[in-house]
One Martini backbone bead per residue (centre of mass of N, CA, C, O) as a GRO file, in nm:
protein
  258
    1MET     BB    1  -2.240   0.750  -0.906
    2SER     BB    2  -1.986   0.942  -0.883
    3GLU     BB    3  -1.728   1.022  -0.734
    4ILE     BB    4  -1.619   1.264  -0.536
    5MET     BB    5  -1.385   1.483  -0.609
    6PRO     BB    6  -1.124   1.639  -0.540
    7SER     BB    7  -0.994   1.961  -0.431
    8LEU     BB    8  -0.697   2.150  -0.526
    9PHE     BB    9  -0.420   2.322  -0.384
   10LEU     BB   10  -0.099   2.404  -0.531
   11GLY     BB   11   0.229   2.417  -0.516
   12HIS     BB   12   0.523   2.459  -0.738
   13GLY     BB   13   0.738   2.656  -0.796
   14SER     BB   14   1.009   2.539  -0.906
   15PRO     BB   15   1.122   2.347  -1.179
   16MET     BB   16   1.337   2.191  -1.005
   17ASN     BB   17   1.133   1.985  -0.879
   18LEU     BB   18   1.163   1.782  -1.118
   19ILE     BB   19   1.492   1.699  -1.021
   20LEU     BB   20   1.448   1.734  -0.707
   21GLU     BB   21   1.486   1.597  -0.409
   22ASN     BB   22   1.231   1.662  -0.164
   23SER     BB   23   0.989   1.730   0.062
   24PHE     BB   24   0.787   1.810  -0.151
   25THR     BB   25   0.803   1.574  -0.350
   26GLU     BB   26   0.755   1.357  -0.135
   27ALA     BB   27   0.466   1.457  -0.077
   28LEU     BB   28   0.345   1.411  -0.350
   29GLU     BB   29   0.407   1.104  -0.369
   30ALA     BB   30   0.225   1.041  -0.121
   31LEU     BB   31  -0.034   1.154  -0.231
   32SER     BB   32  -0.068   0.974  -0.483
   33HIS     BB   33  -0.169   0.717  -0.290
   34GLU     BB   34  -0.453   0.878  -0.199
   35LEU     BB   35  -0.569   0.927  -0.466
   36PRO     BB   36  -0.807   0.918  -0.678
   37SER     BB   37  -0.928   0.819  -1.000
   38PRO     BB   38  -0.998   1.008  -1.244
   39LYS     BB   39  -1.140   1.096  -1.551
   40ALA     BB   40  -1.039   1.397  -1.488
   41ILE     BB   41  -0.841   1.716  -1.522
   42LEU     BB   42  -0.865   2.041  -1.382
   43VAL     BB   43  -0.650   2.332  -1.454
   44ILE     BB   44  -0.542   2.612  -1.259
   45SER     BB   45  -0.295   2.826  -1.377
   46ALA     BB   46  -0.068   3.086  -1.331
   47HIS     BB   47   0.048   3.040  -1.651
   48TRP     BB   48  -0.265   3.121  -1.748
   49TYR     BB   49  -0.245   3.464  -1.796
   50THR     BB   50  -0.510   3.669  -1.911
   51ASN     BB   51  -0.800   3.819  -2.101
   52GLN     BB   52  -0.946   3.533  -2.036
   53THR     BB   53  -1.179   3.280  -2.034
   54ALA     BB   54  -1.046   2.958  -2.094
   55VAL     BB   55  -1.024   2.653  -2.284
   56SER     BB   56  -0.867   2.370  -2.350
   57MET     BB   57  -0.714   2.215  -2.648
   58SER     BB   58  -0.659   1.939  -2.891
   59SER     BB   59  -0.555   1.816  -3.212
   60GLY     BB   60  -0.459   1.583  -3.051
   61ILE     BB   61  -0.423   1.311  -2.836
   62ALA     BB   62  -0.202   1.502  -2.710
   63TYR     BB   63  -0.044   1.713  -2.508
   64GLU     BB   64   0.166   1.964  -2.505
   65THR     BB   65   0.479   2.041  -2.367
   66LEU     BB   66   0.557   2.312  -2.181
   67TYR     BB   67   0.851   2.532  -2.172
   68ASP     BB   68   0.793   2.797  -1.947
   69PHE     BB   69   1.125   2.812  -1.916
   70TYR     BB   70   1.451   2.956  -1.830
   71GLY     BB   71   1.783   2.855  -1.771
   72PHE     BB   72   1.787   2.555  -1.739
   73PRO     BB   73   1.852   2.246  -1.717
   74PRO     BB   74   1.843   2.008  -1.966
   75ALA     BB   75   1.675   1.786  -1.806
   76LEU     BB   76   1.401   1.944  -1.818
   77TYR     BB   77   1.360   1.923  -2.141
   78GLU     BB   78   1.333   1.588  -2.133
   79LEU     BB   79   1.063   1.632  -2.005
   80SER     BB   80   0.732   1.487  -2.002
   81TYR     BB   81   0.341   1.537  -2.047
   82ALA     BB   82   0.129   1.320  -2.228
   83SER     BB   83  -0.163   1.383  -2.210
   84PRO     BB   84  -0.469   1.334  -2.278
   85SER     BB   85  -0.735   1.429  -2.460
   86ASN     BB   86  -1.079   1.598  -2.418
   87ASN     BB   87  -1.289   1.771  -2.623
   88THR     BB   88  -1.565   1.708  -2.500
   89LEU     BB   89  -1.497   1.823  -2.214
   90SER     BB   90  -1.409   2.102  -2.310
   91LYS     BB   91  -1.690   2.178  -2.424
   92ARG     BB   92  -1.845   2.143  -2.153
   93ILE     BB   93  -1.687   2.364  -2.001
   94ALA     BB   94  -1.733   2.600  -2.193
   95ALA     BB   95  -2.046   2.591  -2.169
   96LEU     BB   96  -2.062   2.634  -1.863
   97LEU     BB   97  -1.893   2.928  -1.896
   98ASP     BB   98  -1.896   3.065  -2.167
   99ALA     BB   99  -1.629   2.969  -2.323
  100PRO     BB  100  -1.353   2.949  -2.498
  101LEU     BB  101  -1.151   2.775  -2.719
  102VAL     BB  102  -0.802   2.670  -2.687
  103GLU     BB  103  -0.507   2.596  -2.824
  104ARG     BB  104  -0.310   2.410  -2.583
  105GLY     BB  105  -0.075   2.337  -2.369
  106LEU     BB  106   0.108   2.243  -2.097
  107ASP     BB  107   0.208   2.393  -1.822
  108HIS     BB  108   0.411   2.378  -1.545
  109GLY     BB  109   0.174   2.432  -1.348
  110ALA     BB  110   0.046   2.157  -1.434
  111TRP     BB  111   0.275   1.922  -1.492
  112MET     BB  112   0.445   1.920  -1.234
  113PRO     BB  113   0.254   1.790  -1.027
  114LEU     BB  114   0.152   1.558  -1.214
  115TYR     BB  115   0.421   1.404  -1.229
  116TYR     BB  116   0.366   1.296  -0.926
  117LEU     BB  117   0.059   1.221  -0.899
  118PHE     BB  118   0.041   1.117  -1.239
  119PRO     BB  119   0.296   0.973  -1.395
  120LYS     BB  120   0.152   0.820  -1.649
  121ALA     BB  121  -0.027   1.020  -1.816
  122SER     BB  122  -0.359   0.881  -1.852
  123ILE     BB  123  -0.506   1.151  -1.791
  124PRO     BB  124  -0.706   1.387  -1.866
  125VAL     BB  125  -0.618   1.734  -1.940
  126ILE     BB  126  -0.738   2.053  -1.839
  127GLN     BB  127  -0.749   2.399  -1.903
  128LEU     BB  128  -0.780   2.711  -1.718
  129SER     BB  129  -0.797   3.031  -1.746
  130ILE     BB  130  -0.687   3.359  -1.624
  131ASN     BB  131  -0.860   3.653  -1.572
  132LYS     BB  132  -0.698   3.960  -1.505
  133ASN     BB  133  -0.982   4.150  -1.515
  134LEU     BB  134  -1.098   4.040  -1.262
  135PRO     BB  135  -1.239   4.018  -0.983
  136LEU     BB  136  -1.196   3.819  -0.712
  137ILE     BB  137  -1.497   3.706  -0.690
  138ALA     BB  138  -1.512   3.584  -0.979
  139HIS     BB  139  -1.327   3.340  -0.928
  140VAL     BB  140  -1.516   3.207  -0.722
  141LYS     BB  141  -1.764   3.184  -0.904
  142ILE     BB  142  -1.631   2.994  -1.107
  143GLY     BB  143  -1.583   2.767  -0.901
  144GLU     BB  144  -1.890   2.721  -0.849
  145GLN     BB  145  -1.940   2.618  -1.143
  146LEU     BB  146  -1.735   2.366  -1.117
  147GLN     BB  147  -1.843   2.186  -0.887
  148VAL     BB  148  -2.001   1.970  -1.059
  149LEU     BB  149  -1.751   1.811  -1.168
  150ARG     BB  150  -1.693   1.644  -0.918
  151GLU     BB  151  -1.958   1.467  -0.967
  152GLU     BB  152  -1.817   1.362  -1.256
  153GLY     BB  153  -1.497   1.281  -1.190
  154ILE     BB  154  -1.355   1.565  -1.152
  155MET     BB  155  -1.045   1.702  -1.094
  156ILE     BB  156  -0.948   2.002  -0.915
  157ILE     BB  157  -0.666   2.228  -0.992
  158GLY     BB  158  -0.470   2.458  -0.820
  159SER     BB  159  -0.180   2.640  -0.945
  160GLY     BB  160   0.076   2.796  -0.729
  161ASN     BB  161   0.117   3.041  -0.461
  162LEU     BB  162   0.104   3.203  -0.156
  163THR     BB  163   0.400   3.285  -0.235
  164HIS     BB  164   0.534   3.535  -0.495
  165ASN     BB  165   0.872   3.665  -0.511
  166LEU     BB  166   1.135   3.657  -0.713
  167GLY     BB  167   1.312   3.891  -0.592
  168MET     BB  168   1.309   3.717  -0.289
  169VAL     BB  169   1.469   3.469  -0.386
  170ASP     BB  170   1.672   3.195  -0.278
  171PHE     BB  171   1.827   3.020  -0.523
  172TYR     BB  172   2.078   2.881  -0.340
  173ASN     BB  173   1.845   2.796  -0.102
  174ILE     BB  174   1.593   2.583  -0.036
  175ASN     BB  175   1.646   2.581   0.299
  176ALA     BB  176   1.575   2.850   0.379
  177PRO     BB  177   1.456   3.053   0.586
  178ALA     BB  178   1.178   3.195   0.654
  179VAL     BB  179   1.033   3.482   0.610
  180ALA     BB  180   0.820   3.688   0.771
  181TRP     BB  181   0.619   3.780   0.545
  182ALA     BB  182   0.566   3.492   0.435
  183LYS     BB  183   0.448   3.378   0.708
  184ASN     BB  184   0.214   3.575   0.730
  185VAL     BB  185   0.064   3.506   0.472
  186ASP     BB  186   0.032   3.208   0.513
  187THR     BB  187  -0.129   3.230   0.775
  188PHE     BB  188  -0.366   3.398   0.668
  189ILE     BB  189  -0.457   3.197   0.453
  190ASP     BB  190  -0.496   2.948   0.615
  191LYS     BB  191  -0.716   3.065   0.797
  192ALA     BB  192  -0.921   3.152   0.578
  193PHE     BB  193  -0.950   2.882   0.423
  194THR     BB  194  -1.028   2.695   0.664
  195SER     BB  195  -1.283   2.900   0.738
  196ASN     BB  196  -1.421   3.013   0.473
  197ASP     BB  197  -1.306   3.324   0.431
  198ILE     BB  198  -1.387   3.497   0.167
  199GLU     BB  199  -1.355   3.786   0.238
  200SER     BB  200  -1.053   3.774   0.304
  201LEU     BB  201  -0.956   3.670   0.027
  202ILE     BB  202  -1.077   3.930  -0.147
  203ARG     BB  203  -0.950   4.142   0.092
  204ILE     BB  204  -0.630   4.097   0.137
  205GLU     BB  205  -0.487   4.368   0.075
  206GLU     BB  206  -0.620   4.514   0.335
  207ARG     BB  207  -0.576   4.260   0.567
  208CYS     BB  208  -0.276   4.205   0.445
  209PRO     BB  209   0.023   4.386   0.461
  210ASP     BB  210   0.215   4.152   0.300
  211PHE     BB  211   0.089   4.082   0.022
  212LYS     BB  212   0.249   4.263  -0.185
  213MET     BB  213   0.515   4.121  -0.128
  214ALA     BB  214   0.417   3.834  -0.219
  215HIS     BB  215   0.235   3.990  -0.471
  216PRO     BB  216   0.318   4.181  -0.733
  217ILE     BB  217   0.163   3.950  -0.864
  218ILE     BB  218  -0.152   3.766  -0.863
  219ASP     BB  219  -0.139   3.486  -1.019
  220HIS     BB  220  -0.066   3.271  -0.772
  221TYR     BB  221  -0.329   3.328  -0.602
  222LEU     BB  222  -0.594   3.276  -0.778
  223PRO     BB  223  -0.627   2.962  -0.779
  224LEU     BB  224  -0.748   2.958  -0.485
  225LEU     BB  225  -1.037   3.077  -0.553
  226TYR     BB  226  -1.144   2.848  -0.717
  227ILE     BB  227  -1.122   2.636  -0.487
  228ALA     BB  228  -1.312   2.787  -0.295
  229GLY     BB  229  -1.562   2.753  -0.490
  230THR     BB  230  -1.562   2.420  -0.481
  231ARG     BB  231  -1.685   2.401  -0.202
  232HIS     BB  232  -1.831   2.193   0.003
  233GLU     BB  233  -2.000   2.155   0.294
  234LYS     BB  234  -1.875   1.848   0.358
  235ASP     BB  235  -1.588   1.921   0.345
  236ALA     BB  236  -1.274   1.819   0.399
  237LEU     BB  237  -0.973   1.965   0.537
  238THR     BB  238  -0.634   1.965   0.401
  239SER     BB  239  -0.311   2.029   0.478
  240ILE     BB  240  -0.050   2.057   0.242
  241THR     BB  241   0.268   2.118   0.220
  242PRO     BB  242   0.383   2.298   0.485
  243LEU     BB  243   0.611   2.477   0.312
  244PHE     BB  244   0.945   2.600   0.242
  245GLN     BB  245   1.118   2.777  -0.016
  246ASN     BB  246   1.376   2.998  -0.073
  247ALA     BB  247   1.252   3.182   0.198
  248SER     BB  248   0.949   3.272   0.010
  249LEU     BB  249   0.810   2.993  -0.067
  250SER     BB  250   0.500   2.876  -0.050
  251MET     BB  251   0.382   2.519  -0.055
  252ARG     BB  252   0.113   2.522   0.030
  253GLY     BB  253  -0.177   2.329   0.058
  254PHE     BB  254  -0.517   2.195  -0.045
  255MET     BB  255  -0.783   1.973   0.058
  256LEU     BB  256  -1.102   1.876  -0.081
  257GLN     BB  257  -1.314   1.623   0.085
  258SER     BB  258  -1.609   1.403   0.089
   0.00000   0.00000   0.00000
């Protein structure tokens, strides 16, 4: 049998993390030495937020790198992450979820953390879109369907942020102290996820008063729910990168590992 792969939720924050060395990127680089090598990686990114659950595929041997960000330094657009495609696996996941296949490259929510975790870009990466029309519990249920992939040597990564209000970000100071509402939401989610309190995770808008401040749009929170669904009973949980950037961005992640 294949080794059961970890399942991770990662914050990705600003695209500037691709070219700036900081505590967060150093933590990802350290994590890269601890992770096993999967057969493939499935990423649920906040930046594929659409009207359906779909699975990515590529007509070429490698995925296109999507630069779905604007107004950043030219050096960012010179980077790429040409991971190989695996359309056979894309079809397997699409069949598992009864979801359509869509030709699409890798958005920065996917390739930004992978740039540090698997810098050789030699492992097939597939993306799963987030259906914005589903109730929160449905995202957890899809995660439960994906759980079997971990037993087939496939690593599952949710990429978003525990807090994400771009209107409240201090873009000029990456090390600005975290504001109170962001810390409150980070603490609430950390406690709920660590204790596997799914009810609190899906009823967070009513149980965590600062949640709507942290997430005017819920796209960056939803990847966490998929990872919650992939959890095995015997998984050990590790909190990774428990950091803040730019006053209001929680970069905290979680790793589930059997």
